[in-house]
């Protein structure tokens, strides 16, 4: 076990326990950890309040035809901050990283289907001022994501006891109905919400919501994930590797990479590189060491790129501060229309607001200046649009600076 920067061994043990059994009662966790259950609850409350750790629930993107993609975004000089601030508030962008290679920003985007993803890229991303290049790499399969990553804080017996508590998913593909979506909306920001609170907020009995949550967990349509601030836990280096592997070797290679130390996610991609691996590491020296292990375990694997995260801005809907702690939450509404009325203008106004603060000027508002009301599926069309002039016929963007006294 390794010591963290500012989390105690007990803190790490509690987080590890909740990674294994996210909904276990406090008294059960206390028995396994050998401490009073009130101590466990008190420590967890402090970790949550500090933003050092949090527990979420979400609907895995590989079910019900949902699609996910890794998207690289290059920005014009000086525009990275403004573009990033617009994207972190987008419910379809579940994660945002500022990187030094392979795009200024690395995004993880989830959408209802490939058509919605296409609309998001063409009708949202391409419209943001400052965006110069976009590369989309659809995820064809996820072999592991961050919820499988574990802190090495518990002994083998504790791990065995806690693993036996949580229902094991069997890979069902039952899509969520209205009742399940209500449960997700409550557990999304607070995965430890009590059964009583969950019942009250979903207007069902405690027994009913308990039964539904356990069923969704078994079906694999409800996933829990206990996260920790990487720097606080002693994992300051975050890196994305992309690689090429022969299609007939991809499955075996991916399963070999999943078990390597520090690896958090492994996904197959549709693109020039067909494999993506993310990892949290103790030091920059570990970047090369992990790559050596990957080449040993991967069959005919060729590393095509290494992108170090300079700063994680958003992870699975959580907004992160400079130190990696949680500072906010944006619900991951992957089913919504990514170009609904007003959504583009809101994103553009966020870009304009960041630019205004950088220039020290009065508020700037970007308004739709079409010949009629905004279309039902978004106020703008992508063809030929320019961010500071007229684009598609009858449509333009105009930046309006609020005059003094108005």
mmCIF file of C-alpha atoms in Angstrom:
data_model
loop_
_atom_site.group_PDB
_atom_site.id
_atom_site.type_symbol
_atom_site.label_atom_id
_atom_site.label_comp_id
_atom_site.label_asym_id
_atom_site.label_seq_id
_atom_site.Cartn_x
_atom_site.Cartn_y
_atom_site.Cartn_z
ATOM 1 C CA UNK A 1 0.000 0.000 0.000
ATOM 2 C CA UNK A 2 1.116 3.579 -0.712
ATOM 3 C CA UNK A 3 0.493 6.659 1.379
ATOM 4 C CA UNK A 4 -1.531 9.435 -0.183
ATOM 5 C CA UNK A 5 -0.752 13.121 -0.239
ATOM 6 C CA UNK A 6 -3.412 14.237 2.246
ATOM 7 C CA UNK A 7 -5.787 11.306 2.813
ATOM 8 C CA UNK A 8 -5.278 9.014 5.767
ATOM 9 C CA UNK A 9 -5.052 5.247 5.493
ATOM 10 C CA UNK A 10 -8.528 5.067 7.035
ATOM 11 C CA UNK A 11 -9.842 7.450 4.378
ATOM 12 C CA UNK A 12 -8.386 5.266 1.643
ATOM 13 C CA UNK A 13 -9.811 2.134 3.269
ATOM 14 C CA UNK A 14 -13.299 3.646 3.352
ATOM 15 C CA UNK A 15 -13.097 4.676 -0.311
ATOM 16 C CA UNK A 16 -11.836 1.211 -1.282
ATOM 17 C CA UNK A 17 -14.694 -0.370 0.688
ATOM 18 C CA UNK A 18 -17.265 1.783 -1.113
ATOM 19 C CA UNK A 19 -15.710 0.923 -4.465
ATOM 20 C CA UNK A 20 -16.490 -2.706 -3.674
ATOM 21 C CA UNK A 21 -19.848 -2.291 -1.902
ATOM 22 C CA UNK A 22 -21.228 1.169 -2.705
ATOM 23 C CA UNK A 23 -24.622 0.674 -1.045
ATOM 24 C CA UNK A 24 -23.521 -1.361 1.985
ATOM 25 C CA UNK A 25 -24.894 -0.126 5.341
ATOM 26 C CA UNK A 26 -22.468 1.797 7.560
ATOM 27 C CA UNK A 27 -22.613 -0.871 10.255
ATOM 28 C CA UNK A 28 -21.597 -3.547 7.716
ATOM 29 C CA UNK A 29 -18.690 -1.409 6.504
ATOM 30 C CA UNK A 30 -17.664 -0.775 10.105
ATOM 31 C CA UNK A 31 -17.618 -4.495 10.891
ATOM 32 C CA UNK A 32 -15.422 -5.280 7.881
ATOM 33 C CA UNK A 33 -13.047 -2.387 8.600
ATOM 34 C CA UNK A 34 -12.939 -3.145 12.329
ATOM 35 C CA UNK A 35 -14.133 0.288 13.481
ATOM 36 C CA UNK A 36 -17.351 1.847 14.757
ATOM 37 C CA UNK A 37 -19.919 2.544 12.035
ATOM 38 C CA UNK A 38 -20.313 6.159 13.196
ATOM 39 C CA UNK A 39 -16.596 6.692 12.534
ATOM 40 C CA UNK A 40 -17.004 5.378 8.987
ATOM 41 C CA UNK A 41 -19.991 7.656 8.338
ATOM 42 C CA UNK A 42 -18.240 10.679 9.841
ATOM 43 C CA UNK A 43 -15.087 10.193 7.757
ATOM 44 C CA UNK A 44 -17.112 9.716 4.580
ATOM 45 C CA UNK A 45 -19.124 12.878 5.268
ATOM 46 C CA UNK A 46 -15.865 14.832 5.628
ATOM 47 C CA UNK A 47 -14.452 13.385 2.398
ATOM 48 C CA UNK A 48 -17.632 14.332 0.522
ATOM 49 C CA UNK A 49 -17.717 17.824 2.008
ATOM 50 C CA UNK A 50 -14.099 18.413 0.986
ATOM 51 C CA UNK A 51 -14.732 17.061 -2.484
ATOM 52 C CA UNK A 52 -11.974 14.503 -1.929
ATOM 53 C CA UNK A 53 -14.251 11.542 -2.685
ATOM 54 C CA UNK A 54 -17.758 11.009 -4.007
ATOM 55 C CA UNK A 55 -20.100 8.205 -5.004
ATOM 56 C CA UNK A 56 -22.265 8.348 -8.118
ATOM 57 C CA UNK A 57 -24.733 6.196 -10.013
ATOM 58 C CA UNK A 58 -25.108 6.158 -13.779
ATOM 59 C CA UNK A 59 -26.485 4.208 -16.718
ATOM 60 C CA UNK A 60 -23.650 2.400 -18.558
ATOM 61 C CA UNK A 61 -23.342 3.790 -22.087
ATOM 62 C CA UNK A 62 -22.976 0.419 -23.822
ATOM 63 C CA UNK A 63 -26.582 -0.590 -23.079
ATOM 64 C CA UNK A 64 -29.701 0.097 -25.115
ATOM 65 C CA UNK A 65 -27.836 1.317 -28.194
ATOM 66 C CA UNK A 66 -26.221 4.249 -26.405
ATOM 67 C CA UNK A 67 -22.938 5.263 -27.937
ATOM 68 C CA UNK A 68 -19.813 6.832 -26.545
ATOM 69 C CA UNK A 69 -16.887 8.485 -28.284
ATOM 70 C CA UNK A 70 -13.521 9.960 -27.466
ATOM 71 C CA UNK A 71 -13.270 13.367 -29.064
ATOM 72 C CA UNK A 72 -10.132 15.452 -29.575
ATOM 73 C CA UNK A 73 -10.605 19.220 -29.785
ATOM 74 C CA UNK A 74 -7.915 21.671 -30.921
ATOM 75 C CA UNK A 75 -8.501 25.321 -30.139
ATOM 76 C CA UNK A 76 -7.226 28.620 -31.456
ATOM 77 C CA UNK A 77 -4.556 30.359 -29.428
ATOM 78 C CA UNK A 78 -5.959 31.724 -26.177
ATOM 79 C CA UNK A 79 -9.363 30.060 -26.662
ATOM 80 C CA UNK A 80 -8.829 26.842 -24.690
ATOM 81 C CA UNK A 81 -10.203 28.193 -21.402
ATOM 82 C CA UNK A 82 -13.350 29.603 -23.016
ATOM 83 C CA UNK A 83 -14.074 26.438 -24.988
ATOM 84 C CA UNK A 84 -13.423 24.240 -21.958
ATOM 85 C CA UNK A 85 -15.783 26.271 -19.773
ATOM 86 C CA UNK A 86 -18.540 25.858 -22.347
ATOM 87 C CA UNK A 87 -18.001 22.107 -22.655
ATOM 88 C CA UNK A 88 -17.813 21.222 -18.949
ATOM 89 C CA UNK A 89 -21.421 22.393 -18.536
ATOM 90 C CA UNK A 90 -22.652 20.210 -21.385
ATOM 91 C CA UNK A 91 -24.619 17.134 -20.189
ATOM 92 C CA UNK A 92 -23.460 15.060 -23.173
ATOM 93 C CA UNK A 93 -19.773 15.682 -22.394
ATOM 94 C CA UNK A 94 -19.230 13.420 -19.399
ATOM 95 C CA UNK A 95 -15.475 14.055 -19.056
ATOM 96 C CA UNK A 96 -13.061 16.821 -20.105
ATOM 97 C CA UNK A 97 -9.263 16.764 -19.834
ATOM 98 C CA UNK A 98 -6.729 19.427 -20.750
ATOM 99 C CA UNK A 99 -3.875 17.567 -22.451
ATOM 100 C CA UNK A 100 -0.524 18.302 -24.078
ATOM 101 C CA UNK A 101 -0.779 15.927 -27.041
ATOM 102 C CA UNK A 102 -3.547 14.648 -29.299
ATOM 103 C CA UNK A 103 -5.758 17.729 -28.960
ATOM 104 C CA UNK A 104 -5.892 20.598 -26.491
ATOM 105 C CA UNK A 105 -8.952 18.989 -24.940
ATOM 106 C CA UNK A 106 -9.841 15.308 -24.684
ATOM 107 C CA UNK A 107 -13.569 14.698 -24.286
ATOM 108 C CA UNK A 108 -15.679 11.666 -23.516
ATOM 109 C CA UNK A 109 -19.065 12.187 -25.164
ATOM 110 C CA UNK A 110 -22.157 10.021 -24.662
ATOM 111 C CA UNK A 111 -25.270 10.158 -26.825
ATOM 112 C CA UNK A 112 -28.486 8.263 -27.419
ATOM 113 C CA UNK A 113 -27.279 6.833 -30.735
ATOM 114 C CA UNK A 114 -24.833 7.526 -33.548
ATOM 115 C CA UNK A 115 -27.192 10.020 -35.153
ATOM 116 C CA UNK A 116 -27.399 12.069 -31.966
ATOM 117 C CA UNK A 117 -23.616 11.940 -31.669
ATOM 118 C CA UNK A 118 -23.319 13.240 -35.223
ATOM 119 C CA UNK A 119 -25.724 16.077 -34.469
ATOM 120 C CA UNK A 120 -23.818 16.930 -31.344
ATOM 121 C CA UNK A 121 -20.516 17.202 -33.219
ATOM 122 C CA UNK A 122 -21.818 19.096 -36.250
ATOM 123 C CA UNK A 123 -24.447 21.278 -34.566
ATOM 124 C CA UNK A 124 -22.722 21.936 -31.241
ATOM 125 C CA UNK A 125 -18.976 21.431 -31.218
ATOM 126 C CA UNK A 126 -18.292 22.927 -34.636
ATOM 127 C CA UNK A 127 -20.231 26.058 -33.641
ATOM 128 C CA UNK A 128 -18.141 27.021 -30.632
ATOM 129 C CA UNK A 129 -15.877 30.019 -31.305
ATOM 130 C CA UNK A 130 -12.241 29.035 -30.940
ATOM 131 C CA UNK A 131 -12.684 25.404 -32.022
ATOM 132 C CA UNK A 132 -10.324 24.698 -34.931
ATOM 133 C CA UNK A 133 -10.216 20.900 -35.281
ATOM 134 C CA UNK A 134 -12.310 17.990 -34.048
ATOM 135 C CA UNK A 135 -11.491 14.287 -34.285
ATOM 136 C CA UNK A 136 -14.134 11.754 -33.246
ATOM 137 C CA UNK A 137 -13.256 8.173 -32.268
ATOM 138 C CA UNK A 138 -16.405 6.132 -31.485
ATOM 139 C CA UNK A 139 -16.054 3.530 -28.748
ATOM 140 C CA UNK A 140 -17.068 0.117 -30.068
ATOM 141 C CA UNK A 141 -16.570 -1.763 -26.806
ATOM 142 C CA UNK A 142 -15.543 -0.986 -23.229
ATOM 143 C CA UNK A 143 -13.560 -3.710 -21.495
ATOM 144 C CA UNK A 144 -13.156 -1.708 -18.283
ATOM 145 C CA UNK A 145 -14.026 1.752 -17.025
ATOM 146 C CA UNK A 146 -13.166 3.720 -13.903
ATOM 147 C CA UNK A 147 -15.559 1.795 -11.686
ATOM 148 C CA UNK A 148 -13.328 -1.295 -11.880
ATOM 149 C CA UNK A 149 -10.276 0.647 -10.682
ATOM 150 C CA UNK A 150 -9.430 0.013 -7.032
ATOM 151 C CA UNK A 151 -7.357 1.598 -4.304
ATOM 152 C CA UNK A 152 -5.004 -0.967 -2.761
ATOM 153 C CA UNK A 153 -6.046 -0.196 0.815
ATOM 154 C CA UNK A 154 -7.776 -3.374 2.073
ATOM 155 C CA UNK A 155 -6.501 -6.864 2.711
ATOM 156 C CA UNK A 156 -7.666 -9.912 0.759
ATOM 157 C CA UNK A 157 -10.204 -11.022 3.374
ATOM 158 C CA UNK A 158 -11.817 -7.579 3.548
ATOM 159 C CA UNK A 159 -12.037 -7.484 -0.229
ATOM 160 C CA UNK A 160 -13.680 -10.912 -0.260
ATOM 161 C CA UNK A 161 -16.288 -9.937 2.343
ATOM 162 C CA UNK A 162 -17.250 -6.696 0.616
ATOM 163 C CA UNK A 163 -17.332 -8.214 -2.872
ATOM 164 C CA UNK A 164 -19.844 -10.787 -1.649
ATOM 165 C CA UNK A 165 -22.226 -8.037 -0.498
ATOM 166 C CA UNK A 166 -22.810 -6.184 -3.771
ATOM 167 C CA UNK A 167 -24.950 -7.820 -6.520
ATOM 168 C CA UNK A 168 -22.824 -8.963 -9.448
ATOM 169 C CA UNK A 169 -24.111 -7.718 -12.845
ATOM 170 C CA UNK A 170 -24.802 -10.347 -15.477
ATOM 171 C CA UNK A 171 -24.799 -7.987 -18.460
ATOM 172 C CA UNK A 172 -28.502 -7.431 -19.024
ATOM 173 C CA UNK A 173 -29.626 -4.862 -21.567
ATOM 174 C CA UNK A 174 -33.025 -3.833 -20.237
ATOM 175 C CA UNK A 175 -33.433 -0.098 -20.951
ATOM 176 C CA UNK A 176 -34.626 2.113 -18.085
ATOM 177 C CA UNK A 177 -38.274 3.144 -17.974
ATOM 178 C CA UNK A 178 -39.651 6.310 -16.362
ATOM 179 C CA UNK A 179 -39.418 4.866 -12.848
ATOM 180 C CA UNK A 180 -35.830 3.730 -13.356
ATOM 181 C CA UNK A 181 -34.894 7.126 -14.762
ATOM 182 C CA UNK A 182 -36.323 8.799 -11.662
ATOM 183 C CA UNK A 183 -34.152 6.535 -9.528
ATOM 184 C CA UNK A 184 -31.124 7.442 -11.637
ATOM 185 C CA UNK A 185 -31.856 11.157 -11.295
ATOM 186 C CA UNK A 186 -31.728 10.845 -7.494
ATOM 187 C CA UNK A 187 -28.787 8.450 -7.184
ATOM 188 C CA UNK A 188 -26.746 10.243 -9.856
ATOM 189 C CA UNK A 189 -25.571 13.074 -7.595
ATOM 190 C CA UNK A 190 -25.730 11.028 -4.380
ATOM 191 C CA UNK A 191 -25.083 7.312 -4.701
ATOM 192 C CA UNK A 192 -25.373 6.880 -0.910
ATOM 193 C CA UNK A 193 -28.870 8.381 -0.736
ATOM 194 C CA UNK A 194 -30.813 6.412 1.896
ATOM 195 C CA UNK A 195 -33.637 4.095 0.908
ATOM 196 C CA UNK A 196 -36.102 6.344 2.736
ATOM 197 C CA UNK A 197 -34.930 9.471 0.918
ATOM 198 C CA UNK A 198 -34.906 7.639 -2.402
ATOM 199 C CA UNK A 199 -38.459 6.427 -1.807
ATOM 200 C CA UNK A 200 -39.687 9.921 -0.929
ATOM 201 C CA UNK A 201 -38.083 11.568 -3.946
ATOM 202 C CA UNK A 202 -39.290 8.913 -6.414
ATOM 203 C CA UNK A 203 -42.758 8.630 -4.824
ATOM 204 C CA UNK A 204 -42.467 4.891 -4.190
ATOM 205 C CA UNK A 205 -42.109 2.679 -1.145
ATOM 206 C CA UNK A 206 -38.682 1.918 0.312
ATOM 207 C CA UNK A 207 -39.164 -1.787 -0.423
ATOM 208 C CA UNK A 208 -40.010 -1.036 -4.047
ATOM 209 C CA UNK A 209 -36.991 1.183 -4.709
ATOM 210 C CA UNK A 210 -34.685 -1.258 -2.938
ATOM 211 C CA UNK A 211 -35.950 -4.104 -5.106
ATOM 212 C CA UNK A 212 -35.641 -2.030 -8.293
ATOM 213 C CA UNK A 213 -32.131 -0.815 -7.485
ATOM 214 C CA UNK A 214 -30.914 -4.350 -6.815
ATOM 215 C CA UNK A 215 -32.549 -5.577 -10.026
ATOM 216 C CA UNK A 216 -30.956 -2.778 -12.061
ATOM 217 C CA UNK A 217 -27.571 -3.560 -10.530
ATOM 218 C CA UNK A 218 -27.903 -7.257 -11.380
ATOM 219 C CA UNK A 219 -28.942 -6.419 -14.940
ATOM 220 C CA UNK A 220 -25.982 -4.109 -15.312
ATOM 221 C CA UNK A 221 -28.230 -1.165 -16.177
ATOM 222 C CA UNK A 222 -27.297 0.723 -13.015
ATOM 223 C CA UNK A 223 -23.639 1.213 -12.148
ATOM 224 C CA UNK A 224 -22.133 2.766 -9.035
ATOM 225 C CA UNK A 225 -18.729 4.379 -8.959
ATOM 226 C CA UNK A 226 -16.825 5.665 -5.943
ATOM 227 C CA UNK A 227 -14.285 8.249 -7.082
ATOM 228 C CA UNK A 228 -11.426 9.972 -5.324
ATOM 229 C CA UNK A 229 -9.417 13.095 -6.055
ATOM 230 C CA UNK A 230 -6.383 11.667 -7.838
ATOM 231 C CA UNK A 231 -3.798 14.028 -6.365
ATOM 232 C CA UNK A 232 -5.136 13.605 -2.830
ATOM 233 C CA UNK A 233 -4.917 9.822 -3.158
ATOM 234 C CA UNK A 234 -1.328 9.920 -4.434
ATOM 235 C CA UNK A 235 -1.972 9.397 -8.167
ATOM 236 C CA UNK A 236 -0.931 12.760 -9.678
ATOM 237 C CA UNK A 237 -0.072 11.531 -13.186
ATOM 238 C CA UNK A 238 -2.923 10.699 -15.548
ATOM 239 C CA UNK A 239 -2.187 9.475 -19.058
ATOM 240 C CA UNK A 240 -4.068 8.273 -22.140
ATOM 241 C CA UNK A 241 -2.397 5.769 -24.470
ATOM 242 C CA UNK A 242 -3.776 5.021 -27.911
ATOM 243 C CA UNK A 243 -2.605 1.931 -29.741
ATOM 244 C CA UNK A 244 -3.084 -0.215 -32.811
ATOM 245 C CA UNK A 245 -3.707 -3.923 -32.596
ATOM 246 C CA UNK A 246 -4.739 -6.489 -35.238
ATOM 247 C CA UNK A 247 -8.489 -7.007 -35.050
ATOM 248 C CA UNK A 248 -8.136 -10.728 -34.384
ATOM 249 C CA UNK A 249 -5.849 -9.975 -31.411
ATOM 250 C CA UNK A 250 -7.773 -7.060 -29.953
ATOM 251 C CA UNK A 251 -9.950 -9.014 -27.518
ATOM 252 C CA UNK A 252 -7.027 -10.891 -25.962
ATOM 253 C CA UNK A 253 -4.848 -7.780 -25.804
ATOM 254 C CA UNK A 254 -7.557 -5.729 -24.104
ATOM 255 C CA UNK A 255 -8.132 -8.346 -21.422
ATOM 256 C CA UNK A 256 -4.399 -8.490 -20.729
ATOM 257 C CA UNK A 257 -4.196 -4.701 -20.354
ATOM 258 C CA UNK A 258 -7.156 -4.438 -17.966
ATOM 259 C CA UNK A 259 -5.219 -6.101 -15.128
ATOM 260 C CA UNK A 260 -2.080 -3.951 -15.363
ATOM 261 C CA UNK A 261 -1.324 -1.701 -12.346
ATOM 262 C CA UNK A 262 -2.757 1.796 -12.631
ATOM 263 C CA UNK A 263 -4.971 1.051 -15.646
ATOM 264 C CA UNK A 264 -8.450 2.542 -15.193
ATOM 265 C CA UNK A 265 -10.124 2.000 -18.544
ATOM 266 C CA UNK A 266 -9.612 0.022 -21.741
ATOM 267 C CA UNK A 267 -11.804 0.625 -24.787
ATOM 268 C CA UNK A 268 -11.870 -0.445 -28.419
ATOM 269 C CA UNK A 269 -12.183 2.426 -30.891
ATOM 270 C CA UNK A 270 -13.277 2.867 -34.483
ATOM 271 C CA UNK A 271 -10.432 4.879 -35.919
ATOM 272 C CA UNK A 272 -6.762 4.866 -36.965
ATOM 273 C CA UNK A 273 -5.933 3.692 -33.434
ATOM 274 C CA UNK A 274 -8.314 0.952 -32.335
ATOM 275 C CA UNK A 275 -7.493 0.807 -28.627
ATOM 276 C CA UNK A 276 -7.487 3.431 -25.857
ATOM 277 C CA UNK A 277 -6.051 2.903 -22.365
ATOM 278 C CA UNK A 278 -6.213 5.393 -19.507
ATOM 279 C CA UNK A 279 -4.133 5.083 -16.353
ATOM 280 C CA UNK A 280 -3.403 6.845 -13.077
ATOM 281 C CA UNK A 281 0.256 6.692 -12.081
ATOM 282 C CA UNK A 282 2.452 7.630 -9.124
ATOM 283 C CA UNK A 283 5.079 9.542 -11.105
ATOM 284 C CA UNK A 284 6.049 10.559 -14.636
ATOM 285 C CA UNK A 285 8.652 7.779 -14.646
ATOM 286 C CA UNK A 286 5.815 5.254 -14.485
ATOM 287 C CA UNK A 287 4.557 6.336 -17.927
ATOM 288 C CA UNK A 288 7.351 4.485 -19.691
ATOM 289 C CA UNK A 289 7.300 1.572 -17.241
ATOM 290 C CA UNK A 290 3.596 0.981 -17.865
ATOM 291 C CA UNK A 291 4.152 1.187 -21.602
ATOM 292 C CA UNK A 292 6.794 -1.538 -21.340
ATOM 293 C CA UNK A 293 4.311 -3.743 -19.494
ATOM 294 C CA UNK A 294 1.644 -3.028 -22.102
ATOM 295 C CA UNK A 295 3.938 -4.086 -24.925
ATOM 296 C CA UNK A 296 4.844 -7.274 -23.057
ATOM 297 C CA UNK A 297 1.249 -8.244 -22.334
ATOM 298 C CA UNK A 298 -0.450 -6.909 -25.468
ATOM 299 C CA UNK A 299 -0.302 -9.134 -28.525
ATOM 300 C CA UNK A 300 1.249 -7.294 -31.485
ATOM 301 C CA UNK A 301 0.381 -3.988 -29.821
ATOM 302 C CA UNK A 302 1.836 -0.738 -31.204
ATOM 303 C CA UNK A 303 1.559 2.417 -29.080
ATOM 304 C CA UNK A 304 0.624 5.329 -31.346
ATOM 305 C CA UNK A 305 0.320 8.183 -28.845
ATOM 306 C CA UNK A 306 0.788 9.112 -25.195
ATOM 307 C CA UNK A 307 -1.229 12.071 -23.890
ATOM 308 C CA UNK A 308 -0.576 13.310 -20.379
ATOM 309 C CA UNK A 309 -3.438 15.124 -18.672
ATOM 310 C CA UNK A 310 -2.317 18.580 -17.592
ATOM 311 C CA UNK A 311 -5.568 19.071 -15.708
ATOM 312 C CA UNK A 312 -8.799 17.095 -15.352
ATOM 313 C CA UNK A 313 -11.706 19.535 -15.637
ATOM 314 C CA UNK A 314 -14.631 17.122 -15.483
ATOM 315 C CA UNK A 315 -14.998 13.441 -14.728
ATOM 316 C CA UNK A 316 -18.279 11.566 -15.150
ATOM 317 C CA UNK A 317 -20.343 14.697 -14.649
ATOM 318 C CA UNK A 318 -18.312 16.062 -11.733
ATOM 319 C CA UNK A 319 -16.599 19.421 -12.180
ATOM 320 C CA UNK A 320 -13.086 19.340 -10.741
ATOM 321 C CA UNK A 321 -10.918 22.069 -9.270
ATOM 322 C CA UNK A 322 -7.225 22.572 -9.952
ATOM 323 C CA UNK A 323 -6.382 20.103 -7.166
ATOM 324 C CA UNK A 324 -8.702 17.432 -8.600
ATOM 325 C CA UNK A 325 -11.367 17.815 -5.925
ATOM 326 C CA UNK A 326 -15.045 17.880 -6.843
ATOM 327 C CA UNK A 327 -16.468 21.415 -7.006
ATOM 328 C CA UNK A 328 -19.731 20.875 -8.895
ATOM 329 C CA UNK A 329 -22.031 18.490 -10.725
ATOM 330 C CA UNK A 330 -23.630 18.481 -14.170
ATOM 331 C CA UNK A 331 -26.217 15.685 -14.649
ATOM 332 C CA UNK A 332 -25.296 13.340 -17.511
ATOM 333 C CA UNK A 333 -28.463 13.595 -19.612
ATOM 334 C CA UNK A 334 -27.348 11.581 -22.627
ATOM 335 C CA UNK A 335 -30.940 11.067 -23.844
ATOM 336 C CA UNK A 336 -31.718 14.751 -24.408
ATOM 337 C CA UNK A 337 -31.536 16.526 -27.767
ATOM 338 C CA UNK A 338 -28.029 18.015 -27.930
ATOM 339 C CA UNK A 339 -29.253 20.885 -30.124
ATOM 340 C CA UNK A 340 -32.499 21.792 -28.413
ATOM 341 C CA UNK A 341 -33.783 25.329 -28.592
ATOM 342 C CA UNK A 342 -31.445 27.743 -26.803
ATOM 343 C CA UNK A 343 -28.737 25.173 -26.032
ATOM 344 C CA UNK A 344 -26.325 26.501 -28.649
ATOM 345 C CA UNK A 345 -26.852 30.076 -27.529
ATOM 346 C CA UNK A 346 -26.193 29.118 -23.916
ATOM 347 C CA UNK A 347 -22.920 27.456 -24.887
ATOM 348 C CA UNK A 348 -21.898 30.450 -26.977
ATOM 349 C CA UNK A 349 -22.737 32.830 -24.151
ATOM 350 C CA UNK A 350 -20.503 30.839 -21.799
ATOM 351 C CA UNK A 351 -17.656 31.209 -24.303
ATOM 352 C CA UNK A 352 -18.365 34.933 -24.597
ATOM 353 C CA UNK A 353 -18.492 35.354 -20.805
ATOM 354 C CA UNK A 354 -15.090 33.715 -20.339
ATOM 355 C CA UNK A 355 -13.678 35.898 -23.112
ATOM 356 C CA UNK A 356 -15.195 38.995 -21.481
ATOM 357 C CA UNK A 357 -13.562 38.221 -18.138
ATOM 358 C CA UNK A 358 -10.222 37.769 -19.835
ATOM 359 C CA UNK A 359 -10.584 41.170 -21.577
ATOM 360 C CA UNK A 360 -12.090 42.957 -18.579
ATOM 361 C CA UNK A 361 -15.027 44.301 -20.607
ATOM 362 C CA UNK A 362 -18.725 44.528 -19.918
ATOM 363 C CA UNK A 363 -20.985 41.481 -20.478
ATOM 364 C CA UNK A 364 -21.193 40.087 -23.984
ATOM 365 C CA UNK A 365 -24.277 38.203 -25.227
ATOM 366 C CA UNK A 366 -24.468 36.110 -28.381
ATOM 367 C CA UNK A 367 -27.932 36.256 -29.878
ATOM 368 C CA UNK A 368 -29.717 34.472 -32.646
ATOM 369 C CA UNK A 369 -30.372 36.972 -35.457
ATOM 370 C CA UNK A 370 -32.447 34.864 -37.866
ATOM 371 C CA UNK A 371 -35.385 36.067 -39.899
ATOM 372 C CA UNK A 372 -37.852 34.254 -37.667
ATOM 373 C CA UNK A 373 -38.042 32.243 -34.453
ATOM 374 C CA UNK A 374 -35.290 29.673 -33.781
ATOM 375 C CA UNK A 375 -35.949 26.248 -35.341
ATOM 376 C CA UNK A 376 -37.346 23.569 -33.037
ATOM 377 C CA UNK A 377 -34.094 21.583 -33.066
ATOM 378 C CA UNK A 378 -31.735 24.453 -32.399
ATOM 379 C CA UNK A 379 -31.485 28.102 -33.330
ATOM 380 C CA UNK A 380 -28.636 27.624 -35.812
ATOM 381 C CA UNK A 381 -27.676 25.495 -38.772
ATOM 382 C CA UNK A 382 -24.080 24.426 -39.382
ATOM 383 C CA UNK A 383 -23.680 25.060 -43.119
ATOM 384 C CA UNK A 384 -21.173 27.801 -43.788
ATOM 385 C CA UNK A 385 -21.589 29.483 -40.435
ATOM 386 C CA UNK A 386 -19.002 31.987 -39.275
ATOM 387 C CA UNK A 387 -18.742 32.857 -35.611
ATOM 388 C CA UNK A 388 -18.553 36.612 -36.258
ATOM 389 C CA UNK A 389 -20.803 37.052 -39.255
ATOM 390 C CA UNK A 390 -23.559 35.605 -41.384
ATOM 391 C CA UNK A 391 -23.602 31.857 -41.914
ATOM 392 C CA UNK A 392 -26.516 29.851 -43.280
ATOM 393 C CA UNK A 393 -29.108 31.814 -45.186
ATOM 394 C CA UNK A 394 -31.128 34.037 -42.877
ATOM 395 C CA UNK A 395 -29.005 33.205 -39.840
ATOM 396 C CA UNK A 396 -26.190 35.104 -38.180
ATOM 397 C CA UNK A 397 -24.493 35.530 -34.848
ATOM 398 C CA UNK A 398 -24.021 38.990 -33.432
ATOM 399 C CA UNK A 399 -21.957 39.830 -30.372
ATOM 400 C CA UNK A 400 -23.657 42.594 -28.420
ATOM 401 C CA UNK A 401 -21.740 44.455 -25.726
ATOM 402 C CA UNK A 402 -24.035 45.855 -23.065
ATOM 403 C CA UNK A 403 -23.606 49.658 -23.107
ATOM 404 C CA UNK A 404 -23.007 51.587 -19.860
ATOM 405 C CA UNK A 405 -26.132 52.209 -17.863
ATOM 406 C CA UNK A 406 -28.173 49.437 -19.517
#
